[in-house]
Amino acid sequence: MLKNEWRHFKRNRDLFVMSLPAIVYKLFLNYLPMIGLIIAFKQYRYDLGVFGSEWVGLKNFEFFFSSDTAFIVTRNTILYNLAFIVLTMVIALTFAILLNEISRKWIKVHQTVLFLPYFLSWVVVGYVVLAFLDHKNGFLNVILGMFGEEAIKWYEQAKYWPVIIIITQLWKSVGFSTLIYYAGLLSIDSSYYEAAKIDGANRWDMIRKITIPLLTPLIVILFIVDIGKIFRADFGLFYFIPNDSSFLYSTTDVIDTYVYRSLRVVGDIGMSTAIGLYQSVVGFIMVLLANWIVKKINSDNALW
Amino acid sequence: MPASQVAIHKKAVKSSFESKESQWSSRIINLFFCALSILFIIPLLLVISISFTDEKTLLQSGYHLIPEKFSLEAYSLIFKSPGVLLNAYGITILVTVIGTVVGLFLTSLTAYTISRKDYRYRRIMTLYVFFTTLFSGGLVPFYIMITQYLHLKDTIWALIVPYLLNPFYILVMKGFMDKTPMEVIESGKIDGASEWRIFFIIVLPLTLPALVTIGLFISFQYWNDWWLGLLFIDNQHLIPLQLMLYRVMSTIEYLSNNISSVNVSVDMTQFPSLSARMAMAVLAAGPMMIVFPMLQRFFVSGLTVGSVKG
């Protein structure tokens, strides 16, 4: 048996050597850190290290889950992600279908413009948002001033932020998603539309009966991927856009920003790891669940 | 069907639709997108406009879409001592170049092995690579690994290593490589070429379009990254562009808050902070805002393959 396997190995030796860099890389950057998750059950001390530190059972989890913050950051993370998933899908799909109706040379122009914000980093987008929302000089307050309204301290009023965050996210990413759907649209065989045309179908019929069904696999794949990430927030969006303003935490703090602050500002290693573990486990379950549901409905669309 | 044929086909279908009614709807849709495009551009115009406005005017009447009083003061201030900006550019260019070259090599190498149907460890290797997208140790163990065990904190490698091998890019690359006919590889083998030779001489040239696309994705990721800098860099000389921008923003915020609170009589109008920070943003983001959109079609071609079930 073993000898047999050795013979196989020798035949695959060169290819194995080729995959070696990836094996080592993933080992150090992904798999060994998973062992580090035991810190979640420890009182971590730098001098004692991962293995030397003292076990404390579930204390780190208790500390996090007994605070109000656990609920707030989890709620914010999920609600924002759900809003992003639904809005991006609906808007990008609509844009893609509408784009398909206009002449080629204009498509290119619109695509490029909608895609433009995607190339900005969140730091730069932070500047853009500041240009609008700055208390003293911001563009929005200038406009409010023109109408004789009082200037608003945007960076201190949590209630406005769900809208601000969602608009910012859509502005930055909707062009990219539109492009994905549009590329999917282009790959649909035009003979379907010709046949439908002969049968007297109008445009709306074609969109409903041909375009949407044929795009469904793509929509589903993107959906599963997004659901799998529903416990992971885009750190840059929630850190740079509200400028880490503590007035806004009730509506802008998400799991990722909370973990970052616990690690870099507070220095609570044990609890940050515990939250990370919670995030990973729930995220993992979400992907499996999403894929399982899709499989139940239509096994062709499942990711695996 | 070859691409040109598809295009002709599409055109024919399109023209058959061109009734009066559809021309009108097409025009209305176009108008809608024009309006949308303007809405999308306004935020960028605002930032550019602020950077070219006189500081005193900004303080008096706030930000406007068109400079009320044009001034190059902000830019001349930055160019008077461009050291910080240039250094940040240097770091970012270095990180992007090394990261893209090494990352591209590792990505294509790994993608190649799992695209080879006759590779015995193909399935387990695929699982090994993609499992990491489903489950991860999270931020803290990763942070401890980089800082305590690999000792990369405050080195340029901390900005490079973590992004070298992205499973998503491997998947896209594998999608391209799957199209390489097995016969080509077999014939190489018969000629006595080693696996490495086959990879470099036969496979890589065939996947050139994919290399361009993925290379672009990787360099884009490195160029726009602030995350690794935020986590691992304290050394002033190693600060990449995006992190520098963030620091400029918080420093100016800090300065202006403190100056007003301690009531030191510093004339803020003499120090063009409002326009200067926007000018900094323009200088940092501007060049890539021109380059990346030009390469747009490569982004798209990568995406269409990436979304194919693998």
XYZ file of N, CA and C in Angstrom, chain A residues 28-250:
669
model
N 0.965 28.785 6.867
C 1.384 29.832 7.790
C 0.357 30.954 7.924
N -0.276 31.325 6.827
C -1.177 32.471 6.918
C -2.622 32.113 7.217
N -3.004 30.849 7.002
C -4.397 30.508 7.255
C -4.609 29.381 8.260
N -3.820 28.298 8.120
C -4.123 27.137 8.957
C -3.513 27.230 10.353
N -2.239 27.602 10.443
C -1.650 27.743 11.782
C -2.388 28.796 12.616
N -2.767 29.950 11.999
C -3.539 30.899 12.811
C -4.835 30.299 13.369
N -5.385 29.287 12.683
C -6.613 28.683 13.224
C -6.350 28.073 14.602
N -5.138 27.543 14.774
C -4.780 27.019 16.102
C -4.835 28.151 17.112
N -4.460 29.336 16.643
C -4.465 30.511 17.507
C -5.834 30.828 18.070
N -6.866 30.220 17.495
C -8.220 30.467 18.010
C -8.383 30.019 19.456
N -7.456 29.166 19.930
C -7.558 28.755 21.341
C -7.386 29.951 22.285
N -6.804 31.040 21.743
C -6.676 32.243 22.572
C -8.052 32.715 23.050
N -9.073 32.391 22.257
C -10.431 32.794 22.633
C -10.807 32.238 24.000
N -10.148 31.151 24.396
C -10.464 30.533 25.682
C -9.369 30.786 26.715
N -8.537 31.782 26.419
C -7.406 32.055 27.306
C -7.340 33.517 27.707
N -6.569 33.742 28.748
C -6.235 35.107 29.140
C -4.869 35.375 28.518
N -4.855 35.987 27.319
C -3.602 36.061 26.566
C -2.618 37.061 27.172
N -1.377 36.585 27.305
C -0.315 37.502 27.719
C 0.837 37.353 26.744
N 1.355 38.497 26.280
C 2.417 38.460 25.268
C 3.618 37.656 25.731
N 3.979 37.812 27.027
C 5.187 37.133 27.494
C 4.997 35.624 27.585
N 3.754 35.163 27.779
C 3.513 33.719 27.886
C 3.196 33.087 26.538
N 2.741 33.883 25.589
C 2.469 33.372 24.251
C 1.161 32.621 24.141
N 0.922 32.091 22.936
C -0.347 31.428 22.658
C -0.550 30.215 23.556
N 0.525 29.423 23.721
C 0.357 28.155 24.427
C 0.559 28.278 25.932
N 1.357 29.266 26.345
C 1.648 29.421 27.757
C 0.562 30.129 28.546
N -0.267 30.914 27.842
C -1.257 31.700 28.568
C -2.279 30.810 29.277
N -2.881 31.408 30.298
C -3.765 30.632 31.176
C -5.152 30.447 30.570
N -5.707 29.225 30.750
C -7.060 28.961 30.265
C -8.074 29.678 31.131
N -9.097 30.255 30.501
C -10.135 30.895 31.314
C -11.526 30.427 30.916
N -11.604 29.352 30.157
C -12.921 28.840 29.762
C -13.636 29.798 28.831
N -14.891 30.045 29.147
C -15.709 30.860 28.240
C -15.803 32.323 28.670
N -14.883 32.724 29.540
C -14.994 34.066 30.107
C -14.988 35.184 29.056
N -14.132 35.004 28.035
C -14.069 36.032 26.988
C -15.402 36.191 26.269
N -16.054 35.042 26.043
C -17.349 35.086 25.358
C -18.402 35.719 26.255
N -18.383 35.301 27.531
C -19.349 35.851 28.478
C -19.247 37.365 28.529
N -18.000 37.834 28.582
C -17.770 39.271 28.684
C -18.366 40.001 27.491
N -18.145 39.441 26.305
C -18.652 40.090 25.096
C -20.166 40.000 25.016
N -20.691 38.787 25.200
C -22.126 38.601 24.967
C -22.992 39.218 26.052
N -22.424 39.477 27.215
C -23.232 40.102 28.252
C -23.278 41.622 28.065
N -22.468 42.146 27.149
C -22.506 43.592 26.921
C -23.571 43.928 25.879
N -24.022 45.175 25.884
C -24.989 45.620 24.873
C -24.338 45.609 23.498
N -23.016 45.853 23.516
C -22.292 45.989 22.258
C -22.470 44.773 21.359
N -22.460 43.577 21.973
C -22.573 42.363 21.171
C -23.805 42.427 20.291
N -24.911 42.821 20.893
C -26.145 42.899 20.131
C -26.062 43.987 19.057
N -25.570 45.151 19.460
C -25.543 46.282 18.518
C -24.672 45.982 17.301
N -23.441 45.492 17.562
C -22.552 45.286 16.409
C -23.042 44.142 15.524
N -23.613 43.105 16.143
C -24.141 42.011 15.326
C -25.313 42.493 14.488
N -26.226 43.203 15.143
C -27.383 43.733 14.421
C -26.934 44.625 13.259
N -26.045 45.592 13.561
C -25.586 46.503 12.509
C -24.970 45.742 11.347
N -24.099 44.785 11.682
C -23.414 44.041 10.627
C -24.422 43.343 9.720
N -25.363 42.630 10.327
C -26.310 41.856 9.519
C -27.253 42.759 8.736
N -27.803 43.768 9.399
C -28.769 44.621 8.703
C -28.126 45.368 7.538
N -26.929 45.904 7.769
C -26.261 46.609 6.664
C -25.993 45.649 5.513
N -25.469 44.463 5.837
C -25.157 43.521 4.767
C -26.409 43.109 4.009
N -27.495 42.871 4.734
C -28.742 42.516 4.054
C -29.185 43.643 3.130
N -29.120 44.864 3.647
C -29.513 46.008 2.822
C -28.632 46.080 1.572
N -27.321 45.891 1.755
C -26.404 45.943 0.608
C -26.740 44.858 -0.402
N -26.957 43.630 0.102
C -27.205 42.505 -0.815
C -28.448 42.781 -1.652
N -29.539 43.134 -0.966
C -30.805 43.319 -1.679
C -30.737 44.527 -2.616
N -30.304 45.676 -2.078
C -30.296 46.887 -2.892
C -29.347 46.770 -4.075
N -28.131 46.240 -3.811
C -27.168 46.121 -4.902
C -27.721 45.216 -5.989
N -28.310 44.093 -5.575
C -28.824 43.154 -6.573
C -29.913 43.804 -7.414
N -30.897 44.405 -6.748
C -32.022 45.001 -7.479
C -31.548 46.138 -8.379
N -30.763 47.036 -7.814
C -30.350 48.209 -8.586
C -29.410 47.813 -9.724
N -28.417 46.986 -9.417
C -27.446 46.623 -10.450
C -28.113 45.836 -11.577
N -29.024 44.955 -11.213
C -29.728 44.164 -12.230
C -30.568 45.086 -13.112
N -31.271 46.032 -12.470
C -32.070 46.993 -13.228
C -31.189 47.810 -14.172
N -30.089 48.318 -13.631
C -29.177 49.108 -14.459
C -28.687 48.286 -15.652
N -28.298 47.035 -15.373
C -27.739 46.198 -16.440
C -28.772 45.975 -17.537
N -30.018 45.685 -17.130
C -31.064 45.446 -18.126
C -31.360 46.724 -18.911
N -31.392 47.852 -18.213
C -31.651 49.119 -18.899
C -30.500 49.471 -19.853
N -29.278 49.242 -19.395
C -28.113 49.546 -20.242
C -28.203 48.798 -21.557
N -28.705 47.592 -21.466
C -28.794 46.727 -22.641
C -29.731 47.298 -23.701
N -30.562 48.277 -23.301
C -31.557 48.823 -24.221
C -31.037 50.022 -25.011
N -29.878 50.535 -24.640
C -29.428 51.750 -25.325
C -28.241 51.450 -26.238
N -27.844 52.453 -27.011
C -26.859 52.195 -28.058
C -25.466 51.965 -27.472
N -24.701 51.168 -28.191
C -23.386 50.697 -27.720
C -22.461 51.808 -27.255
N -22.402 52.857 -28.045
C -21.371 53.848 -27.742
C -21.676 54.545 -26.421
N -22.977 54.678 -26.090
C -23.325 55.287 -24.811
C -23.093 54.337 -23.654
N -23.321 53.049 -23.902
C -23.119 52.062 -22.835
C -21.735 52.209 -22.234
N -20.765 52.300 -23.125
C -19.360 52.412 -22.709
C -19.161 53.609 -21.774
N -19.718 54.752 -22.180
C -19.559 55.974 -21.376
C -20.173 55.788 -19.988
N -21.437 55.331 -19.972
C -22.114 55.188 -18.683
C -21.415 54.168 -17.786
N -21.025 53.059 -18.405
C -20.332 52.023 -17.633
C -19.101 52.583 -16.936
N -18.295 53.316 -17.707
C -17.057 53.855 -17.161
C -17.346 54.790 -15.995
N -18.336 55.659 -16.173
C -18.636 56.630 -15.116
C -19.153 55.918 -13.856
N -20.065 54.966 -14.037
C -20.608 54.258 -12.868
C -19.526 53.446 -12.160
N -18.545 53.007 -12.931
C -17.482 52.155 -12.407
C -16.421 52.981 -11.670
N -16.354 54.266 -11.998
C -15.274 55.128 -11.499
C -15.082 55.090 -9.974
N -16.141 55.255 -9.175
C -15.932 55.282 -7.717
C -15.339 53.984 -7.170
N -15.530 52.883 -7.902
C -15.002 51.594 -7.458
C -13.485 51.637 -7.294
N -12.836 52.485 -8.075
C -11.370 52.530 -8.062
C -10.813 53.370 -6.911
N -11.688 54.013 -6.170
C -11.211 54.804 -5.033
C -11.087 53.906 -3.812
N -10.082 54.176 -2.994
C -9.989 53.425 -1.746
C -10.956 54.048 -0.737
N -11.275 53.302 0.297
C -12.199 53.837 1.312
C -11.646 55.093 1.967
N -10.327 55.184 2.064
C -9.746 56.391 2.655
C -10.129 57.610 1.818
N -9.967 57.481 0.504
C -10.308 58.593 -0.379
C -11.815 58.870 -0.329
N -12.607 57.810 -0.303
C -14.055 58.006 -0.192
C -14.377 58.745 1.111
N -13.602 58.461 2.155
C -13.767 59.182 3.416
C -13.619 60.690 3.210
N -12.639 61.081 2.402
C -12.456 62.496 2.078
C -13.667 63.045 1.324
N -14.146 62.247 0.376
C -15.291 62.678 -0.438
C -16.495 62.927 0.466
N -16.744 61.982 1.375
C -17.895 62.123 2.266
C -17.709 63.322 3.196
N -16.473 63.515 3.637
C -16.188 64.668 4.490
C -16.487 65.981 3.754
N -16.198 66.018 2.457
C -16.474 67.221 1.666
C -17.962 67.551 1.690
N -18.784 66.514 1.791
C -20.232 66.748 1.847
C -20.704 67.085 3.252
N -20.120 66.401 4.253
C -20.732 66.411 5.574
C -20.011 67.261 6.617
N -18.893 67.850 6.248
C -18.154 68.658 7.217
C -19.105 69.672 7.867
N -18.989 69.802 9.179
C -19.963 70.645 9.882
C -19.908 72.106 9.432
N -18.694 72.657 9.408
C -18.578 74.093 9.125
C -18.703 74.406 7.627
N -18.036 73.590 6.800
C -17.922 73.966 5.398
C -18.600 73.011 4.430
N -19.061 71.874 4.937
C -19.548 70.812 4.060
C -20.610 71.258 3.068
N -20.589 70.594 1.911
C -21.480 70.954 0.815
C -22.954 70.857 1.230
N -23.315 69.815 1.955
C -24.711 69.657 2.347
C -25.160 70.790 3.267
N -24.289 71.178 4.186
C -24.660 72.266 5.086
C -24.710 73.601 4.361
N -23.859 73.750 3.337
C -23.928 74.955 2.514
C -25.296 75.032 1.843
N -25.730 73.878 1.304
C -27.042 73.851 0.642
C -28.160 74.120 1.647
N -28.059 73.470 2.827
C -29.064 73.715 3.869
C -29.111 75.201 4.216
N -27.911 75.819 4.262
C -27.831 77.236 4.567
C -28.556 78.082 3.537
N -28.462 77.698 2.268
C -29.132 78.429 1.194
C -30.645 78.457 1.411
N -31.164 77.374 1.976
C -32.604 77.314 2.227
C -32.945 77.831 3.625
N -31.952 78.443 4.265
C -32.201 79.019 5.579
C -32.320 77.997 6.690
N -31.864 76.768 6.412
C -31.937 75.738 7.449
C -30.680 75.767 8.317
N -30.827 75.238 9.501
C -29.705 75.119 10.427
C -28.705 74.066 9.926
N -27.418 74.332 10.116
C -26.418 73.333 9.747
C -26.523 72.132 10.681
N -26.271 70.949 10.130
C -26.373 69.731 10.941
C -24.981 69.203 11.248
N -24.773 68.795 12.507
C -23.499 68.155 12.859
C -23.580 66.678 12.487
N -23.267 66.399 11.241
C -23.467 65.047 10.718
C -22.666 64.007 11.491
N -21.450 64.360 11.867
C -20.584 63.363 12.504
C -20.909 63.150 13.985
N -21.997 63.793 14.449
C -22.392 63.568 15.838
C -23.814 63.034 15.942
N -24.497 62.901 14.812
C -25.893 62.477 14.819
C -26.025 61.078 14.234
N -26.156 60.094 15.104
C -26.160 58.709 14.648
C -27.330 58.380 13.721
N -28.440 59.091 13.890
C -29.650 58.671 13.165
C -29.529 58.813 11.644
N -28.663 59.711 11.157
C -28.550 59.881 9.712
C -27.699 58.805 9.056
N -26.920 58.082 9.873
C -25.853 57.283 9.288
C -26.261 56.044 8.516
N -27.336 55.361 8.892
C -27.719 54.226 8.032
C -27.881 54.656 6.566
N -28.525 55.807 6.356
C -28.717 56.281 4.984
C -27.381 56.659 4.354
N -26.551 57.375 5.110
C -25.259 57.806 4.565
C -24.404 56.600 4.175
N -24.353 55.626 5.085
C -23.536 54.438 4.817
C -24.037 53.705 3.576
N -25.344 53.536 3.483
C -25.895 52.777 2.355
C -25.653 53.514 1.043
N -25.885 54.830 1.038
C -25.652 55.586 -0.199
C -24.185 55.501 -0.607
N -23.295 55.651 0.383
C -21.863 55.598 0.072
C -21.484 54.248 -0.534
N -21.967 53.188 0.104
C -21.648 51.848 -0.387
C -22.170 51.655 -1.810
N -23.409 52.088 -2.050
C -23.989 51.906 -3.379
C -23.211 52.713 -4.410
N -22.875 53.928 -4.051
C -22.125 54.788 -4.973
C -20.820 54.103 -5.376
N -20.152 53.508 -4.395
C -18.852 52.919 -4.687
C -18.961 51.602 -5.444
N -19.986 50.798 -5.147
C -19.927 49.429 -5.648
C -20.961 49.072 -6.701
N -21.966 49.913 -6.910
C -23.046 49.474 -7.793
C -22.574 49.364 -9.243
N -21.616 50.205 -9.618
C -21.113 50.143 -10.989
C -20.447 48.815 -11.279
N -19.724 48.321 -10.296
C -19.036 47.038 -10.412
C -20.043 45.896 -10.577
N -21.068 45.887 -9.733
C -22.076 44.831 -9.821
C -22.846 44.926 -11.131
N -23.133 46.152 -11.554
C -23.817 46.334 -12.829
C -23.014 45.677 -13.943
N -21.711 45.880 -13.876
C -20.825 45.316 -14.888
C -20.889 43.793 -14.909
N -20.929 43.188 -13.721
C -21.007 41.729 -13.659
C -22.296 41.242 -14.313
N -23.410 41.875 -13.948
C -24.692 41.453 -14.521
C -24.739 41.732 -16.022
N -24.167 42.855 -16.414
C -24.184 43.197 -17.831
C -23.376 42.182 -18.634
N -22.239 41.791 -18.089
C -21.436 40.757 -18.753
C -22.237 39.464 -18.859
N -23.006 39.156 -17.805
C -23.861 37.970 -17.836
C -24.928 38.079 -18.915
N -25.501 39.279 -19.045
C -26.535 39.525 -20.060
C -26.008 39.277 -21.468
N -24.794 39.749 -21.699
C -24.224 39.647 -23.039
C -24.001 38.201 -23.455
N -23.844 37.333 -22.443
C -23.553 35.946 -22.790
C -24.831 35.151 -23.101
N -25.992 35.813 -22.982
C -27.246 35.108 -23.316
C -27.375 35.024 -24.840
N -27.656 33.834 -25.307
C -27.778 33.592 -26.745
C -28.934 34.411 -27.324
N -28.655 35.217 -28.341
C -29.690 36.123 -28.846
C -30.814 35.399 -29.578
N -30.593 34.123 -29.914
C -31.660 33.410 -30.621
C -32.911 33.254 -29.752
N -32.721 33.235 -28.418
C -33.881 33.180 -27.525
C -34.796 34.374 -27.774
N -34.149 35.538 -27.867
C -34.929 36.758 -28.036
C -35.612 36.785 -29.392
N -34.893 36.291 -30.414
C -35.483 36.253 -31.751
C -36.732 35.399 -31.758
N -36.598 34.214 -31.134
C -37.743 33.307 -31.087
C -38.916 33.964 -30.367
N -38.616 34.619 -29.236
C -39.659 35.273 -28.455
C -40.325 36.374 -29.276
N -39.495 37.074 -30.047
C -39.986 38.171 -30.887
C -40.993 37.639 -31.905
N -40.635 36.519 -32.506
C -41.532 35.913 -33.501
C -42.864 35.520 -32.849
N -42.762 35.057 -31.597
C -43.978 34.681 -30.879
C -44.747 35.897 -30.383
N -44.272 37.081 -30.697
C -45.006 38.292 -30.345
C -44.796 38.761 -28.921
N -43.688 38.367 -28.306
C -43.432 38.809 -26.933
C -42.973 40.263 -26.942
N -43.371 41.029 -25.925
C -42.845 42.392 -25.831
C -41.604 42.388 -24.939
N -41.010 43.573 -24.765
C -39.744 43.638 -24.031
C -39.856 43.147 -22.601
N -40.919 43.581 -21.958
C -41.103 43.217 -20.558
C -41.226 41.697 -20.413
N -41.966 41.079 -21.355
C -42.084 39.620 -21.352
C -40.705 38.981 -21.458
N -39.908 39.522 -22.384
C -38.586 38.923 -22.624
C -37.695 39.040 -21.391
N -37.776 40.197 -20.740
C -36.961 40.380 -19.537
C -37.379 39.377 -18.465
N -38.708 39.234 -18.326
C -39.230 38.360 -17.274
C -39.006 36.886 -17.577
N -39.226 36.533 -18.838
C -39.226 35.113 -19.181
C -37.877 34.606 -19.676
N -37.034 35.479 -20.154
C -35.743 35.024 -20.692
C -34.571 35.543 -19.858
N -34.475 36.878 -19.772
C -33.299 37.466 -19.134
C -33.143 37.003 -17.689
N -34.182 37.228 -16.883
C -34.083 36.908 -15.452
C -33.813 35.413 -15.225
N -34.601 34.529 -15.863
C -34.314 33.101 -15.615
C -32.889 32.704 -16.005
N -32.408 33.248 -17.116
C -31.072 32.850 -17.550
C -29.976 33.467 -16.687
N -30.302 34.565 -16.031
C -29.306 35.169 -15.135
C -29.359 34.551 -13.738
N -30.392 33.760 -13.478
C -30.572 33.229 -12.118
C -29.340 32.515 -11.548
N -28.664 31.644 -12.328
C -27.479 31.004 -11.737
C -26.457 32.021 -11.235
N -26.235 33.049 -12.025
C -25.280 34.089 -11.626
C -25.758 34.800 -10.365
N -27.048 35.156 -10.350
C -27.610 35.841 -9.186
C -27.451 34.964 -7.947
N -27.738 33.678 -8.105
C -27.680 32.769 -6.958
C -26.259 32.634 -6.430
N -25.292 32.496 -7.341
C -23.909 32.351 -6.899
C -23.473 33.589 -6.109
N -23.770 34.757 -6.676
C -23.399 35.989 -5.979
C -24.103 36.060 -4.624
N -25.338 35.584 -4.602
C -26.120 35.614 -3.376
C -25.495 34.721 -2.295
N -25.128 33.501 -2.683
C -24.516 32.590 -1.695
C -23.233 33.196 -1.140
N -22.413 33.703 -2.069
C -21.152 34.287 -1.634
C -21.416 35.420 -0.639
N -22.410 36.251 -0.956
C -22.722 37.385 -0.077
C -23.269 36.932 1.270
N -24.134 35.922 1.241
C -24.690 35.422 2.498
C -23.566 34.867 3.379
N -22.622 34.201 2.735
C -21.493 33.662 3.487
C -20.696 34.755 4.177
N -20.763 35.964 3.605
C -19.987 37.065 4.180
C -20.844 37.977 5.045
N -22.047 37.523 5.362
C -22.988 38.423 6.034
C -22.523 38.809 7.440
N -21.637 38.016 7.995
C -21.100 38.332 9.318
C -19.805 39.124 9.239
N -19.383 39.401 8.033
C -18.161 40.186 7.847
C -18.520 41.528 7.233
N -18.168 42.595 7.929
C -18.452 43.910 7.384
C -17.213 44.436 6.682
N -17.445 45.334 5.743
C -16.337 45.972 5.046
C -15.707 47.000 5.996
N -14.575 46.644 6.565
C -13.967 47.462 7.604
C -13.776 48.921 7.172
N -13.245 49.106 5.982
C -12.938 50.462 5.501
C -14.167 51.354 5.488
N -15.268 50.804 5.010
C -16.512 51.572 4.948
C -16.927 52.049 6.328
N -16.866 51.163 7.302
C -17.394 51.504 8.625
C -16.369 52.184 9.532
N -15.123 52.219 9.082
C -14.104 52.864 9.894
C -13.785 54.265 9.363
N -13.556 54.365 8.055
C -13.136 55.655 7.499
C -14.296 56.593 7.205
N -15.431 56.054 6.793
C -16.527 56.946 6.388
C -17.122 57.673 7.602
N -17.409 56.989 8.713
C -17.842 57.741 9.900
C -16.658 58.348 10.646
N -15.464 58.208 10.099
C -14.265 58.799 10.691
C -14.046 58.313 12.127
N -14.442 57.091 12.421
C -14.281 56.500 13.738
C -14.839 57.404 14.846
N -15.925 58.090 14.529
C -16.520 59.004 15.509
C -17.353 58.221 16.523
N -17.008 58.389 17.805
C -17.667 57.555 18.816
C -19.128 57.951 19.039
N -19.519 59.123 18.566
C -20.932 59.507 18.664
C -21.813 58.596 17.821
N -21.202 57.990 16.813
C -21.997 57.293 15.804
C -22.039 55.790 16.009
N -21.352 55.288 17.043
C -21.199 53.842 17.187
C -22.526 53.084 17.161
N -23.585 53.695 17.687
C -24.839 52.942 17.767
C -25.338 52.540 16.384
